[in-house]
Coordinates of C-alpha atoms and ligand atoms in Angstrom, one line a residue:
M1 CA 46.8 -10.4 4.9
A2 CA 46.0 -13.9 3.9
T3 CA 47.3 -15.5 0.7
G4 CA 45.9 -18.4 -1.2
N5 CA 42.3 -18.9 -2.3
P6 CA 40.1 -17.9 0.7
F7 CA 36.9 -19.7 -0.6
R8 CA 36.1 -23.1 0.6
P9 CA 33.8 -25.1 -1.6
S10 CA 33.6 -28.3 0.5
F11 CA 30.9 -29.7 2.6
G12 CA 31.4 -29.5 6.4
V13 CA 34.1 -26.9 6.2
S14 CA 33.4 -23.5 7.8
P15 CA 33.7 -20.5 5.6
R16 CA 36.3 -17.8 6.2
V17 CA 33.5 -15.3 6.3
L18 CA 30.1 -16.4 7.5
A19 CA 27.1 -15.0 5.6
G20 CA 23.9 -14.4 7.5
R21 CA 22.7 -16.7 10.3
E22 CA 23.3 -13.9 12.9
D23 CA 19.9 -14.1 14.5
L24 CA 20.0 -17.7 15.1
L25 CA 23.5 -17.6 16.6
Q26 CA 22.7 -14.6 18.8
D27 CA 19.5 -16.3 20.0
F28 CA 21.6 -19.3 21.0
D29 CA 24.1 -17.1 22.8
V30 CA 21.3 -15.6 24.8
A31 CA 19.8 -19.0 25.5
L32 CA 23.0 -20.1 27.1
D33 CA 22.7 -17.0 29.4
E34 CA 19.2 -17.6 30.2
G35 CA 19.8 -20.8 32.2
P36 CA 18.3 -24.2 32.1
G37 CA 14.9 -24.4 30.5
S38 CA 15.5 -21.8 27.9
P39 CA 13.7 -23.2 24.8
L40 CA 16.5 -22.3 22.4
R41 CA 18.9 -24.5 24.2
S42 CA 17.5 -27.4 22.2
L43 CA 17.8 -26.8 18.5
L44 CA 16.9 -29.0 15.5
V45 CA 18.5 -27.5 12.5
S46 CA 17.2 -28.7 9.1
G47 CA 17.9 -27.6 5.6
A48 CA 18.7 -28.9 2.1
R49 CA 22.1 -30.3 1.3
G50 CA 24.7 -27.6 1.2
M51 CA 22.5 -25.1 3.0
G52 CA 25.0 -24.7 5.8
K53 CA 23.8 -27.0 8.5
T54 CA 27.2 -28.3 9.6
V55 CA 28.6 -24.8 9.5
V56 CA 25.8 -23.6 11.8
L57 CA 26.6 -26.5 14.2
N58 CA 30.2 -25.5 14.1
E59 CA 29.3 -21.9 14.9
L60 CA 27.1 -23.0 17.8
E61 CA 29.9 -25.1 19.2
D62 CA 32.2 -22.1 19.0
I63 CA 29.7 -19.9 20.9
A64 CA 29.5 -22.5 23.6
R65 CA 33.3 -22.9 23.8
T66 CA 33.8 -19.1 24.0
R67 CA 31.7 -19.3 27.1
G68 CA 33.9 -22.0 28.5
W69 CA 31.3 -24.7 27.8
L70 CA 32.3 -28.2 26.9
V71 CA 31.2 -29.5 23.5
L72 CA 30.4 -33.1 23.1
R73 CA 29.9 -34.3 19.6
L74 CA 27.8 -37.4 19.4
P75 CA 29.7 -39.7 17.0
E76 CA 27.9 -41.1 14.1
G77 CA 27.0 -44.8 13.9
D78 CA 26.3 -47.7 16.2
R79 CA 28.8 -46.7 18.8
M80 CA 27.3 -43.3 19.5
L81 CA 26.7 -43.8 23.2
E82 CA 29.3 -46.4 23.8
E83 CA 32.0 -44.0 22.7
L84 CA 30.7 -41.3 25.0
E85 CA 30.6 -43.6 27.9
S86 CA 33.8 -45.4 27.5
S87 CA 36.1 -42.7 26.2
T88 CA 34.8 -39.2 25.6
V89 CA 33.2 -38.4 28.9
P90 CA 35.9 -40.2 31.0
A91 CA 38.6 -38.3 29.2
L92 CA 36.8 -35.0 29.8
L93 CA 36.4 -35.9 33.5
A94 CA 40.1 -36.6 33.6
E95 CA 40.7 -33.2 32.3
H96 CA 38.3 -31.3 34.4
D97 CA 37.5 -33.2 37.5
V98 CA 39.6 -31.6 40.3
A99 CA 39.6 -34.9 42.3
A100 CA 40.9 -36.8 39.3
V101 CA 43.5 -34.2 38.6
R102 CA 44.8 -34.3 42.2
R103 CA 45.0 -38.0 42.1
R104 CA 46.9 -37.9 38.9
L105 CA 49.4 -35.4 40.2
T106 CA 50.0 -37.3 43.4
G107 CA 50.5 -40.5 41.5
G108 CA 53.9 -39.5 40.1
G109 CA 53.7 -36.2 38.2
L110 CA 52.4 -35.4 34.8
G111 CA 53.0 -38.7 33.1
P112 CA 52.3 -39.5 29.5
V113 CA 48.7 -39.5 28.3
G114 CA 48.4 -43.2 28.7
S115 CA 48.8 -43.0 32.5
V116 CA 46.1 -40.3 32.6
S117 CA 43.5 -42.6 31.1
T118 CA 44.5 -45.4 33.4
S119 CA 44.0 -43.3 36.5
V120 CA 40.7 -42.1 35.2
E121 CA 39.5 -45.5 34.3
D122 CA 39.7 -46.8 37.8
R123 CA 37.8 -43.7 39.0
Y124 CA 35.2 -44.0 36.3
P125 CA 34.9 -47.6 35.2
V126 CA 32.7 -48.2 32.2
R127 CA 30.0 -49.8 34.3
H128 CA 29.0 -46.4 35.6
S129 CA 26.0 -45.4 33.5
L130 CA 26.4 -42.6 31.0
T131 CA 23.9 -40.6 32.9
R132 CA 25.9 -40.7 36.1
L133 CA 29.1 -39.8 34.3
L134 CA 27.4 -36.9 32.6
A135 CA 25.9 -35.8 35.9
R136 CA 29.3 -35.9 37.5
L137 CA 30.8 -33.9 34.6
S138 CA 28.0 -31.4 35.0
D139 CA 28.8 -31.0 38.7
V140 CA 32.4 -30.3 37.9
L141 CA 31.4 -27.8 35.3
A142 CA 28.9 -26.1 37.6
V143 CA 31.9 -25.1 39.8
H144 CA 33.0 -23.0 36.9
E145 CA 29.5 -22.0 36.0
T146 CA 29.7 -23.5 32.6
G147 CA 27.8 -26.4 31.0
M148 CA 27.9 -28.8 28.1
L149 CA 26.6 -28.7 24.6
F150 CA 25.8 -31.9 22.8
T151 CA 25.8 -31.8 19.0
L152 CA 24.7 -34.4 16.5
D153 CA 25.2 -33.9 12.8
E154 CA 23.7 -35.9 10.0
V155 CA 20.6 -36.9 12.1
Q156 CA 19.2 -38.8 9.1
A157 CA 22.1 -41.2 9.3
A158 CA 22.0 -41.8 13.1
T159 CA 20.6 -45.0 14.6
P160 CA 17.1 -44.0 15.8
D161 CA 17.2 -46.1 18.9
L162 CA 20.4 -44.6 20.1
V163 CA 19.1 -41.1 19.5
G164 CA 16.1 -42.1 21.6
E165 CA 18.3 -43.4 24.3
F166 CA 20.4 -40.3 24.3
A167 CA 17.2 -38.2 24.4
A168 CA 16.2 -39.9 27.6
I169 CA 19.6 -39.1 29.2
Y170 CA 19.4 -35.5 28.1
Q171 CA 15.9 -35.2 29.3
H172 CA 17.1 -36.4 32.7
L173 CA 19.8 -33.7 32.8
V174 CA 17.3 -31.0 31.9
R175 CA 14.9 -32.2 34.5
D176 CA 17.7 -31.8 37.1
D177 CA 18.1 -28.2 36.0
R178 CA 21.6 -28.8 34.7
E179 CA 23.4 -26.4 32.3
V180 CA 23.1 -28.4 29.1
A181 CA 22.2 -27.7 25.5
F182 CA 21.6 -29.8 22.5
A183 CA 21.9 -29.0 18.8
A184 CA 21.2 -31.5 16.0
A185 CA 21.3 -31.0 12.3
G186 CA 20.1 -33.0 9.3
L187 CA 18.0 -33.2 6.2
P188 CA 14.4 -32.3 7.0
T189 CA 13.2 -35.9 6.4
G190 CA 15.8 -37.1 8.9
I191 CA 14.6 -34.6 11.5
D192 CA 11.0 -35.6 10.9
A193 CA 11.8 -39.2 11.3
L194 CA 13.6 -38.5 14.5
L195 CA 10.6 -36.7 15.9
R196 CA 8.4 -39.6 15.1
Q197 CA 10.7 -41.9 17.1
A198 CA 9.5 -42.9 20.5
G199 CA 11.4 -41.5 23.5
T200 CA 12.1 -38.2 22.0
T201 CA 9.3 -36.1 23.5
F202 CA 11.6 -33.4 24.6
L203 CA 12.8 -33.1 21.0
R204 CA 9.3 -32.2 20.0
R205 CA 9.6 -29.2 22.2
A206 CA 12.9 -28.3 20.8
E207 CA 13.2 -25.3 18.6
R208 CA 13.1 -26.2 14.9
V209 CA 15.2 -24.1 12.7
H210 CA 14.9 -24.5 9.0
L211 CA 17.8 -23.0 7.2
R212 CA 16.8 -21.0 4.1
A213 CA 18.7 -19.5 1.3
L214 CA 20.8 -16.5 2.2
A215 CA 19.6 -13.0 1.3
D216 CA 21.3 -11.4 -1.7
D217 CA 22.9 -8.7 0.5
E218 CA 24.2 -11.3 2.8
V219 CA 25.8 -13.1 -0.1
A220 CA 27.3 -9.9 -1.5
A221 CA 28.7 -8.8 1.9
A222 CA 30.3 -12.1 2.6
A223 CA 31.7 -12.4 -0.9
R224 CA 33.2 -9.0 -0.7
A225 CA 34.7 -9.5 2.7
T226 CA 36.2 -12.8 1.7
V227 CA 37.9 -11.3 -1.4
E228 CA 39.1 -8.2 0.5
D229 CA 40.5 -10.4 3.2
T230 CA 43.2 -11.4 0.7
G231 CA 44.0 -7.8 -0.3
R232 CA 42.1 -8.1 -3.6
T233 CA 39.0 -6.2 -4.7
V234 CA 35.7 -6.9 -6.4
G235 CA 33.5 -4.3 -8.1
D236 CA 29.8 -3.7 -7.8
A237 CA 28.9 -5.2 -11.2
A238 CA 31.0 -8.3 -10.5
L239 CA 29.2 -8.7 -7.1
E240 CA 25.8 -8.3 -8.7
R241 CA 26.6 -11.1 -11.1
F242 CA 28.0 -13.1 -8.2
V243 CA 24.8 -12.8 -6.3
D244 CA 22.8 -13.8 -9.4
I245 CA 24.7 -17.0 -9.9
V246 CA 24.7 -18.0 -6.2
H247 CA 20.9 -17.8 -5.7
G248 CA 21.4 -17.5 -1.9
Y249 CA 22.8 -21.0 -1.7
P250 CA 25.8 -21.1 0.7
Y251 CA 27.7 -23.9 -1.1
L252 CA 27.6 -21.8 -4.3
L253 CA 28.9 -18.8 -2.5
Q254 CA 32.1 -20.7 -1.9
L255 CA 32.1 -22.5 -5.2
V256 CA 31.6 -19.4 -7.3
G257 CA 34.1 -17.4 -5.2
Y258 CA 36.7 -20.2 -5.4
H259 CA 36.6 -20.3 -9.2
A260 CA 36.3 -16.6 -9.8
W261 CA 39.2 -16.0 -7.4
R262 CA 41.5 -18.5 -9.2
V263 CA 41.1 -17.1 -12.7
D264 CA 44.1 -14.9 -12.1
P265 CA 45.1 -14.6 -8.4
A266 CA 47.9 -12.2 -9.3
R267 CA 45.5 -9.6 -10.6
T268 CA 44.2 -7.3 -7.9
E269 CA 40.6 -7.1 -9.0
V270 CA 38.2 -10.0 -9.3
T271 CA 36.2 -8.9 -12.4
L272 CA 32.8 -9.4 -13.9
D273 CA 34.2 -11.8 -16.4
D274 CA 36.0 -13.9 -13.7
V275 CA 32.6 -14.3 -12.0
G276 CA 30.7 -15.0 -15.2
S277 CA 33.2 -17.6 -16.3
T278 CA 32.3 -19.8 -13.3
L279 CA 28.9 -20.7 -14.5
P280 CA 29.7 -24.0 -16.4
V281 CA 31.7 -25.4 -13.5
V282 CA 29.0 -24.3 -11.1
V283 CA 26.3 -26.2 -13.0
E284 CA 28.6 -29.3 -13.4
R285 CA 29.6 -29.4 -9.7
M286 CA 26.1 -28.8 -8.4
G287 CA 24.9 -31.7 -10.6
R288 CA 27.5 -34.1 -9.4
L289 CA 27.6 -33.2 -5.7
V290 CA 24.1 -31.9 -5.0
H291 CA 21.6 -32.9 -7.6
A292 CA 22.6 -36.4 -8.4
P293 CA 22.7 -37.4 -4.7
A294 CA 19.4 -35.6 -4.1
L295 CA 17.8 -37.4 -7.0
A296 CA 19.1 -40.8 -6.0
G297 CA 16.2 -42.9 -4.8
V298 CA 13.5 -40.6 -6.2
P299 CA 10.8 -42.8 -7.8
E300 CA 10.5 -42.6 -11.6
R301 CA 7.0 -40.9 -11.5
Q302 CA 8.3 -38.1 -9.2
R303 CA 11.3 -37.7 -11.6
G304 CA 8.8 -37.4 -14.4
Y305 CA 7.1 -34.6 -12.4
L306 CA 10.4 -32.8 -12.2
R307 CA 11.1 -33.2 -15.9
A308 CA 7.7 -31.8 -16.6
M309 CA 8.5 -28.8 -14.4
A310 CA 11.8 -28.3 -16.1
V311 CA 10.1 -27.4 -19.4
D312 CA 9.4 -23.9 -18.0
D313 CA 12.0 -21.3 -17.4
G314 CA 10.5 -20.2 -14.1
P315 CA 7.8 -21.5 -11.7
A316 CA 5.6 -24.1 -13.4
A317 CA 1.8 -24.1 -13.2
T318 CA 0.7 -27.3 -11.4
R319 CA -2.2 -27.6 -13.9
E320 CA 0.3 -27.6 -16.8
V321 CA 2.6 -30.1 -15.1
A322 CA -0.4 -32.5 -14.6
R323 CA -1.3 -32.0 -18.3
R324 CA 2.3 -32.7 -19.4
M325 CA 2.4 -35.9 -17.3
G326 CA -1.1 -37.0 -18.3
V327 CA -2.3 -37.3 -14.7
T328 CA -5.2 -35.9 -12.7
M329 CA -4.8 -32.9 -10.5
S330 CA -5.1 -35.0 -7.4
E331 CA -2.4 -37.4 -8.6
Q332 CA -0.3 -34.4 -9.3
N333 CA -0.9 -33.2 -5.8
V334 CA 0.5 -36.4 -4.4
Y335 CA 3.7 -36.1 -6.4
R336 CA 4.0 -32.5 -5.5
A337 CA 3.7 -33.1 -1.8
R338 CA 6.3 -35.9 -1.9
L339 CA 8.8 -33.7 -3.8
I340 CA 8.3 -30.9 -1.4
D341 CA 9.1 -33.3 1.5
R342 CA 12.2 -34.2 -0.3
E343 CA 13.3 -30.6 -0.5
L344 CA 13.4 -30.7 -4.3
V345 CA 10.3 -28.6 -4.9
V346 CA 8.8 -25.5 -3.3
A347 CA 5.4 -24.0 -3.6
A348 CA 5.6 -20.8 -5.6
G349 CA 2.4 -19.0 -5.0
H350 CA -1.1 -20.4 -5.6
G351 CA -1.0 -23.1 -8.2
Y352 CA 2.7 -22.9 -9.0
V353 CA 5.7 -24.9 -8.1
D354 CA 9.4 -24.2 -8.5
F355 CA 12.7 -26.0 -7.9
A356 CA 14.1 -25.8 -4.4
L357 CA 17.7 -26.2 -5.5
P358 CA 19.5 -23.8 -7.9
Y359 CA 20.4 -25.2 -11.3
L360 CA 18.3 -28.3 -10.8
R361 CA 16.3 -27.3 -13.8
E362 CA 19.5 -27.1 -16.0
H363 CA 20.6 -30.4 -14.6
L364 CA 17.3 -32.1 -15.6
R365 CA 17.3 -30.5 -19.0
A366 CA 20.8 -31.6 -19.7
R367 CA 19.9 -35.2 -18.9
T368 CA 16.7 -35.4 -20.9
R369 CA 18.0 -34.0 -24.0
Ligands
LIG1 N1 26.5 -19.0 6.3 C1 27.5 -19.3 5.3 N2 28.2 -18.4 4.8 C2 29.2 -18.7 3.8 N3 29.4 -20.0 3.4 C3 28.7 -21.0 4.0 C4 27.7 -20.7 5.0 N4 27.1 -21.9 5.3 C5 27.7 -22.8 4.6 N5 28.6 -22.3 3.8 C6 29.5 -23.1 2.9 O1 28.6 -23.9 2.1 C7 29.2 -25.2 2.0 C8 28.2 -26.3 2.6 O2 28.1 -26.0 4.0 P1 27.7 -27.2 5.0 O3 28.7 -28.3 4.8 O4 27.5 -26.7 6.3 O5 26.3 -27.7 4.4 P2 25.3 -28.8 5.0 O6 24.0 -28.2 5.0 O7 25.9 -29.3 6.2 O8 25.4 -29.9 3.8 P3 25.1 -31.5 3.9 O9 23.6 -31.6 3.8 O10 25.8 -32.1 2.8 O11 25.6 -32.0 5.2 C9 30.6 -25.2 2.7 O12 31.5 -24.9 1.7 C10 30.5 -24.0 3.6 O13 31.7 -23.3 3.7
LIG2 MG1 26.5 -31.2 6.8

């Protein structure tokens, strides 16, 4: 039985109990079985902030590792390929290449790590192109009938040219029928920008996965399992309230759970009151960590649109929003489309719009008061 708070309300941290996402993970598992050319081996995962993109990437990596595949994370920033070429791949070759291992062993036993990298460096000097290094690594892995998974998180922050270069290398590996897979994750705008980038034709054929909110029963099941994992319990009414507050948003599952759990960790049951008491902190944290960054850089007119929407307690009629803003319907349409692109607004049936992020309405109201 675990002790301590089992919920993890931080970005990039995998949850103790994963809610939903089974289909995607299973499809990927099957794709690794299917061999090169399986379309689900190239995944582009998009979703709003806190929707669980990094967690999905982590899970995909785990699936690959379970099958003995190597996982290569493409580092962020300008040194993305350089790092692969000069350290990551050579180190992996050192570890897995039989010839390199033999050489190391005959060269005086298992020395310290430093001597390993030296012996590898003369076998794989940096001047070898990354493509050749990866092809070699792939040959080595083929002996064990495994492959390599490349992952790239925060696509929107990557240097487009480097992603393009990497895409060319990856395409080369695919064309040679090698056992490779690629999964990238980012905000939808980042993924779209990546696809517009030259040299990424293969990415256009990659499977696009848009992460949506979790279903209520997925939230309830994960919340219950996480609580029970610690030996505590949670009743049905408390879970119902939990699901209401979470709105299917993965980050909130962790946040609400975390705060409800800590009201009185010594008490066996997590109660309805414990869950209900989290609401103020939920709204505040969401505002600071999700809404404020999501609103940064949104032009004033689009913010005005959001404020006009926030007047309503539920979905807002576009006609009403236009009237409140004093703009024509076609102008309204432009703002609406931009805000949908930004993942701030969703269409909610004909002629209606709603907020894409939970508690965004409350956040906007609190700031216009
Ligand atoms: N399927 C899930 N089940 C339970 N908790 C989840 C799930 N997915 C994500 N979480 C939790 O939600 C939070 C945010 O997840 P994650 O960091 O993966 O989001 P993200 O989409 O990568 O966000 P960002 O856009 O900031 O990179 C974390 O606390 C994580 O534990
Ligand atoms: Mg992330």
